Short mmCIF file of C-alpha atoms and ligand atoms in Angstrom, two decimals:
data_model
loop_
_atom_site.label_atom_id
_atom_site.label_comp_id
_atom_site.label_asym_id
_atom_site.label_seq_id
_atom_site.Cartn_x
_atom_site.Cartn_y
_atom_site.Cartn_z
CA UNK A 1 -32.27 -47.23 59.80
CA UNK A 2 -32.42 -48.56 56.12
CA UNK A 3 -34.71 -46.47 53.90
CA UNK A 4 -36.13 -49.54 52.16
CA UNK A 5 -37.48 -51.09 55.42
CA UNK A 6 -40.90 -49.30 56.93
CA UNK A 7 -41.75 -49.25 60.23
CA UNK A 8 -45.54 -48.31 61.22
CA UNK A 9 -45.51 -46.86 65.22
CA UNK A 10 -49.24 -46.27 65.73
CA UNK A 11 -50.63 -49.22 67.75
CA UNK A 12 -54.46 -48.04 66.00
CA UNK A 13 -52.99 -47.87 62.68
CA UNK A 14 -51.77 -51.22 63.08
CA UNK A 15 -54.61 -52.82 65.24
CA UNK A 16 -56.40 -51.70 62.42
CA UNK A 17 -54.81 -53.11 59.61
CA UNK A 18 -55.02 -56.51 61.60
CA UNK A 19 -58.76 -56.20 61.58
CA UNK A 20 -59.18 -55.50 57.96
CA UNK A 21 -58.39 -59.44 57.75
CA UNK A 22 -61.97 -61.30 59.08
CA UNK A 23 -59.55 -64.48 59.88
CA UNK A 24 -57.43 -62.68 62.71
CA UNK A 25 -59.99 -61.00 64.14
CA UNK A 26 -60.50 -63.65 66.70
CA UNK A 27 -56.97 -63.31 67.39
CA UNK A 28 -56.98 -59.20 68.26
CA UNK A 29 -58.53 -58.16 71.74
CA UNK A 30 -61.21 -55.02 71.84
CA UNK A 31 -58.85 -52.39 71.61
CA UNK A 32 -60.21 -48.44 71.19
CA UNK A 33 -58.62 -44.90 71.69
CA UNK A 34 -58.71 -44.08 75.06
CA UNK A 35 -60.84 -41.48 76.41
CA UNK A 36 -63.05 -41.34 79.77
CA UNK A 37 -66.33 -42.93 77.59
CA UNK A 38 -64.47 -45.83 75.94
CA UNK A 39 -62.72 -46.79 79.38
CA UNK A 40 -65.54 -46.87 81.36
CA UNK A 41 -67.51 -48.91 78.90
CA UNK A 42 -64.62 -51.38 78.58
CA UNK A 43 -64.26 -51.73 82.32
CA UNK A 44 -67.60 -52.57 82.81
CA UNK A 45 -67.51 -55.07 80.27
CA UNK A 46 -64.20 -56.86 80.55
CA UNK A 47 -63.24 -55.97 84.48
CA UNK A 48 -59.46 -55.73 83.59
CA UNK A 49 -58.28 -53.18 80.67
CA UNK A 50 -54.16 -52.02 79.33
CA UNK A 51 -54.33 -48.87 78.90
CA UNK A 52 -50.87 -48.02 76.49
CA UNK A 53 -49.62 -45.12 74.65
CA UNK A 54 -50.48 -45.30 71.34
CA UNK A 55 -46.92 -44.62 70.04
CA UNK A 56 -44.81 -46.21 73.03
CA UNK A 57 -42.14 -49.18 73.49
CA UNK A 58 -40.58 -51.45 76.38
CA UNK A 59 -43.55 -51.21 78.01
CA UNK A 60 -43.15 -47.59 79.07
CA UNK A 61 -46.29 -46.11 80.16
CA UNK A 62 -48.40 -49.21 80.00
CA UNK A 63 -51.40 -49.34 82.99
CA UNK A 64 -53.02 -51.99 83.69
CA UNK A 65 -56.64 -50.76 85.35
CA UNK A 66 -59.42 -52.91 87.60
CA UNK A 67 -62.89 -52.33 88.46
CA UNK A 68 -62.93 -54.82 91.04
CA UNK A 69 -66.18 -54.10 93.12
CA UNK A 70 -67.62 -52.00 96.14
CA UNK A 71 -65.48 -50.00 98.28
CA UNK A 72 -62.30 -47.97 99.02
CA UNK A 73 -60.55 -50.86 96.38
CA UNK A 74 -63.40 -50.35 93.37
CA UNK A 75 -61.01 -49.51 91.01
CA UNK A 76 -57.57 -49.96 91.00
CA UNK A 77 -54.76 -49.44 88.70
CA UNK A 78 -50.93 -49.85 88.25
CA UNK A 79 -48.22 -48.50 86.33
CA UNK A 80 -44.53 -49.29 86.95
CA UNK A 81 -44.11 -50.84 90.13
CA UNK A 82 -46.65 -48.47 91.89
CA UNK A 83 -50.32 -49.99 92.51
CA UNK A 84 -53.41 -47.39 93.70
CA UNK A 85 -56.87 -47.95 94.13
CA UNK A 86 -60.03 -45.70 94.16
CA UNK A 87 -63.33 -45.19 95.41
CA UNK A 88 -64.98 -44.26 92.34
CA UNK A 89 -64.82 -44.06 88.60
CA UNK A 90 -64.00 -40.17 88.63
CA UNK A 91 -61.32 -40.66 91.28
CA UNK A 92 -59.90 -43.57 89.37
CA UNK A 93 -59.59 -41.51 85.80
CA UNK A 94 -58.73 -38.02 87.63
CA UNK A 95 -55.36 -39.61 89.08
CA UNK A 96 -54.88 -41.40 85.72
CA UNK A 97 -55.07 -38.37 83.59
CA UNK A 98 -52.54 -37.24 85.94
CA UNK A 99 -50.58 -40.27 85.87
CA UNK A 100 -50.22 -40.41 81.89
CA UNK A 101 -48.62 -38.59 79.34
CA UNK A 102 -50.76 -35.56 77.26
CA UNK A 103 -50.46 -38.00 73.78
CA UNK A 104 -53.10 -40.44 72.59
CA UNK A 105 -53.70 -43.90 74.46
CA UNK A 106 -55.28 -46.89 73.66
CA UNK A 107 -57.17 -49.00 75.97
CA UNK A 108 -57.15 -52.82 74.93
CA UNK A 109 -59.05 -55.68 76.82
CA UNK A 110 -57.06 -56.92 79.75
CA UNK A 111 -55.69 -60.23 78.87
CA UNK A 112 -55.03 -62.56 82.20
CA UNK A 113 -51.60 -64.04 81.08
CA UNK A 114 -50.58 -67.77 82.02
CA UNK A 115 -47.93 -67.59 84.93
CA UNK A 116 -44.73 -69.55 85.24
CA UNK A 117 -43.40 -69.24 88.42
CA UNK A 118 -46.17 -67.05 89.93
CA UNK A 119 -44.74 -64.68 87.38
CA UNK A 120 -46.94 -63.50 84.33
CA UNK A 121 -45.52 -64.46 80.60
CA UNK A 122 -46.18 -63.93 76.98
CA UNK A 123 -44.66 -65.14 73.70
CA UNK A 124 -42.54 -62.82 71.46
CA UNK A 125 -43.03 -64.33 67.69
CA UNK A 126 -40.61 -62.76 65.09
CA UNK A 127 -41.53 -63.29 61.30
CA UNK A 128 -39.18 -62.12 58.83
CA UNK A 129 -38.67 -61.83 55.08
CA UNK A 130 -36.52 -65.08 54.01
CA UNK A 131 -33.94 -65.09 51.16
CA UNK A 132 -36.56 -65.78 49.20
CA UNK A 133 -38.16 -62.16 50.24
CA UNK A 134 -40.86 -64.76 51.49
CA UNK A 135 -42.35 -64.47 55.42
CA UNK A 136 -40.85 -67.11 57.59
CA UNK A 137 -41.41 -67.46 61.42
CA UNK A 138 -37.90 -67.69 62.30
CA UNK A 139 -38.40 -67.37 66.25
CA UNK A 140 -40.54 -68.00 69.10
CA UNK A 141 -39.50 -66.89 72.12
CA UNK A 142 -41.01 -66.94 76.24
CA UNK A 143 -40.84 -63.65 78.23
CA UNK A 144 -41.94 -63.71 82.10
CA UNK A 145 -42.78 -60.48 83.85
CA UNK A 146 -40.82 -59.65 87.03
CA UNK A 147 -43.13 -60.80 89.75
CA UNK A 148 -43.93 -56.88 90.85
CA UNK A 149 -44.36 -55.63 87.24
CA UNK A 150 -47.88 -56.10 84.69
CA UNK A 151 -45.79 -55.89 81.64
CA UNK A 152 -43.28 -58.57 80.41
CA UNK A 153 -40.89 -56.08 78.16
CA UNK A 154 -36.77 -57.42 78.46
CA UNK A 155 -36.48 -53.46 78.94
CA UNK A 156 -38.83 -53.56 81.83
CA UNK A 157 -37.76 -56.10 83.96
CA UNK A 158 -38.64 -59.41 82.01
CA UNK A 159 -36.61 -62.45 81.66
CA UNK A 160 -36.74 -64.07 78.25
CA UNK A 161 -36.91 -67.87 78.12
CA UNK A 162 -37.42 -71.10 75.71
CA UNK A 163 -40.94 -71.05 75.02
CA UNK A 164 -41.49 -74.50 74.96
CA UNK A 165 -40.49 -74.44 79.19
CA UNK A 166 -43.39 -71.76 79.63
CA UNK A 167 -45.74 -73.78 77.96
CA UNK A 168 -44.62 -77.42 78.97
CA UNK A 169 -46.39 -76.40 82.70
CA UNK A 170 -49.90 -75.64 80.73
CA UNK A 171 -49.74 -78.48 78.58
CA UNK A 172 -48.97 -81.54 77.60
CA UNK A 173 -46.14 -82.27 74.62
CA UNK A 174 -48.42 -83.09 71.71
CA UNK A 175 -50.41 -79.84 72.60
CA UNK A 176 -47.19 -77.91 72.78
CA UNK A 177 -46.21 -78.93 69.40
CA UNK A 178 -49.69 -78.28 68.28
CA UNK A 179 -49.10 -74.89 70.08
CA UNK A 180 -45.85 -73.82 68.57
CA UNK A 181 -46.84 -74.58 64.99
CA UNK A 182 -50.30 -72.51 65.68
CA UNK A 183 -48.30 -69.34 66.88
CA UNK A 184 -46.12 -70.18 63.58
CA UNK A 185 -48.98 -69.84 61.58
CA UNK A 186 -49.93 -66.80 62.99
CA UNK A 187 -47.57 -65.12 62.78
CA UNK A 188 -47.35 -65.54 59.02
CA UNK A 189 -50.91 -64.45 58.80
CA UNK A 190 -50.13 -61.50 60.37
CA UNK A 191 -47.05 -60.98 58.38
CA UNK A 192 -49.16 -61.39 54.93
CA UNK A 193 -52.00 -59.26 56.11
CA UNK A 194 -49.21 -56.50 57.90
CA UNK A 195 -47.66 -55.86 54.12
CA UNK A 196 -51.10 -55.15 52.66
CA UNK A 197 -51.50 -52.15 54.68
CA UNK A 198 -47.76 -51.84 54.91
CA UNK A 199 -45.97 -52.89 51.97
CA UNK A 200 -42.45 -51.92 52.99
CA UNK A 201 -42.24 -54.01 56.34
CA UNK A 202 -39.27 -56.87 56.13
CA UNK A 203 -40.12 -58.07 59.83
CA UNK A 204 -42.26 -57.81 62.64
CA UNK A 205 -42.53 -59.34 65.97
CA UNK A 206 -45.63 -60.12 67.90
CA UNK A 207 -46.57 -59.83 71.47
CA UNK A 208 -49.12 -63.23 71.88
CA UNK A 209 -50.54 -63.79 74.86
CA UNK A 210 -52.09 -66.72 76.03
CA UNK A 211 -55.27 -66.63 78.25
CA UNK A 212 -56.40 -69.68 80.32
CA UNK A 213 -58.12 -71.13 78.14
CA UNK A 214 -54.74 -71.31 75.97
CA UNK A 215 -56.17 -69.02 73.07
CA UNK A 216 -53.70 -66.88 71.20
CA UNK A 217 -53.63 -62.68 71.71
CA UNK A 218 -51.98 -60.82 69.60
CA UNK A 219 -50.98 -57.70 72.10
CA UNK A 220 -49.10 -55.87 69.29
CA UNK A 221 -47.16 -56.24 66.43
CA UNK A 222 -43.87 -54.64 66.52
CA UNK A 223 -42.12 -53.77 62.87
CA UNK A 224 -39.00 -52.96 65.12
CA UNK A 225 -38.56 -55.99 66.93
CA UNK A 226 -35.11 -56.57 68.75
CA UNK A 227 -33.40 -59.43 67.55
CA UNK A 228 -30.59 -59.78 69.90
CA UNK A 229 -33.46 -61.34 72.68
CA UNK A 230 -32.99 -64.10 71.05
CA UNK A 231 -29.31 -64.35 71.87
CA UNK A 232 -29.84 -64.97 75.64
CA UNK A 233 -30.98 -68.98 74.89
CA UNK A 234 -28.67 -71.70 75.39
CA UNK A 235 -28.87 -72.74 72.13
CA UNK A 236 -28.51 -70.07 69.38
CA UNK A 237 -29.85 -71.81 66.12
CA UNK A 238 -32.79 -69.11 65.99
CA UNK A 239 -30.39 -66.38 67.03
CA UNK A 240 -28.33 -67.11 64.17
CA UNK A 241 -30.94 -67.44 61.73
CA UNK A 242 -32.36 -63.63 62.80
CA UNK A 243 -29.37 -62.13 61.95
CA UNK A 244 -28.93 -63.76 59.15
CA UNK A 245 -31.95 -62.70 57.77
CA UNK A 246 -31.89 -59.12 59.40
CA UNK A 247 -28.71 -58.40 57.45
CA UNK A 248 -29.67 -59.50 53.91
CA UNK A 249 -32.53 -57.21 53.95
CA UNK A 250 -29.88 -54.44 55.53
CA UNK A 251 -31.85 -53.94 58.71
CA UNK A 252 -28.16 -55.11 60.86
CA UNK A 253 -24.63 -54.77 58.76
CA UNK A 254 -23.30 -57.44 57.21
N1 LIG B 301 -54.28 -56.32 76.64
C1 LIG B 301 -53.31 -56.77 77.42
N2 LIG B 301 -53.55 -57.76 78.32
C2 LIG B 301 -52.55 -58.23 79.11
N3 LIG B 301 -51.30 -57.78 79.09
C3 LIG B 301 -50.99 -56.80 78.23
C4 LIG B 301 -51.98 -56.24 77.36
N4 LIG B 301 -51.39 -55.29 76.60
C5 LIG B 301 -50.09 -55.23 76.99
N5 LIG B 301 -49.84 -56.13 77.97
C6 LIG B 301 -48.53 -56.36 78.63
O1 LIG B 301 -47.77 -55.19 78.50
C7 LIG B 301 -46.62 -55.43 77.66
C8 LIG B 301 -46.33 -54.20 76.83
O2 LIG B 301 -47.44 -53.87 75.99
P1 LIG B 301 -47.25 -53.67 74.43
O3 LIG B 301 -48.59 -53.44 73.85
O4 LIG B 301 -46.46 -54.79 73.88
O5 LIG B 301 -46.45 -52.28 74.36
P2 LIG B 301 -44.87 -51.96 74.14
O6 LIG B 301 -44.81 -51.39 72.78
O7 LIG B 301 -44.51 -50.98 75.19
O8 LIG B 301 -44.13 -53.26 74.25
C9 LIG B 301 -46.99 -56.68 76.86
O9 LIG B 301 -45.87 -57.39 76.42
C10 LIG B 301 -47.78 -57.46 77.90
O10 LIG B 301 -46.90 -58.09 78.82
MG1 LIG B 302 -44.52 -55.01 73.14
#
């Protein structure tokens, strides 16, 4: 890895960062460390939580956890493929602490993601520093969860695709272009307000989710972000432009 390009790993660090900035606040979902106080407070005020490592990638160890009522089913969770639900609170977090890792988590409001397919997506935006060492949105891609899975990682099971198909269903053409531009924009926010906390970042990717009201999440911000998922589209005019990019600031070799 080049020495003149940083990369930041702690999702709190860099939630936090985000939040210094009052105009993407909007755009970040409740997100705390995880511990058996902060999850039980944010299930009983958002119903539907991620719980993620704080240090973690391609959607390893992500859980998604329900409180969904009365009963044998009154809280639920699922990691991987593998789906179990609980009677109670204690129950739920007892087979959870067993379930996880012994590092920090974060638990993050629980985002209900559009579907495409019957199979949950997100949008992967990639921002990078231009030839003109100035941020430039240079990608927008569509990534749809394999129908048994809750996250939408490439390395997990997902299936990149053309943004612009994902969101066609949702909305209409003017929206979408509306749409695209939006995410654009936001993603050079996020790139400006990234290098204030961060000065040595060159690129970052986000993880935006939509919600059904078709307002923009930002999930994460990656400083790592894989360009070569932008290789799978038909037509490779962003690809190119990633690389190109990527190796004048020596993060691929020439
Ligand atoms: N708050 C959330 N609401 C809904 N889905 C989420 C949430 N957080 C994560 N996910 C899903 O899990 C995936 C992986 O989570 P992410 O925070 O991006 O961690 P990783 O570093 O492992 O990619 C996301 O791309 C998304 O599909
Ligand atoms: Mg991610």
């Amino acid at each position: 890895m080049p020495k003149n390009i940083t990369r930041v790993t702690s999702k709190l660090r860099k939630t936090a960062a985000l939040l210094r900035d009052e105009s993407l606040r909007a755009y970040v979902p409740v997100t705390a460390r995880m511990n058996r106080h902060t999850l039980r407070n944010m299930l009983d005020t958002h119903r539907m939580v991620y719980v993620k490592p704080n240090v973690g990638t391609f959607g390893n160890g992500v859980i998604r956890v329900e409180k969904r009522g009365e009963g044998k089913d009154a809280y639920w969770f699922q990691s991987g493929a593998k789906a179990r639900s609980f009677r109670s609170f204690a129950a739920m977090f007892a087979a959870l602490s067993q379930a996880k890792a012994r590092r920090p988590y974060l638990v993050q409001k629980g985002i209900h993601l559009l579907k495409h397919n019957g199979r949950r997506f997100d949008l992967r935006v990639m921002v990078q520093h231009n030839l003109q060492q100035r941020w430039e949105t240079t990608g927008i891609i569509g990534r749809l969860a394999h129908p048994k899975k809750i996250v939408t990682n490439y390395h997990n099971g997902g299936t990149p695709m053309k943004a612009e198909t994902l969101l066609g269903s949702h909305m209409p053409a003017a929206r979408r272009t509306r749409m695209m531009s939006r995410l654009k924009q936001l993603g050079l926010s996020t790139a400006r307000q990234m290098s204030r906390s961060f000065p040595g970042v060159k690129e970052i990717g986000l993880d935006v989710a939509l919600d059904h009201t078709l307002h923009p999440w930002i999930l994460e911000v990656n400083t790592n972000p894989d360009p070569y998922i932008f290789r799978v589209l038909k037509d490779k005019s962003m690809f190119r432009k990633v690389i190109r990019y990527a190796k004048a600031y020596g993060r691929i070799r020439k």
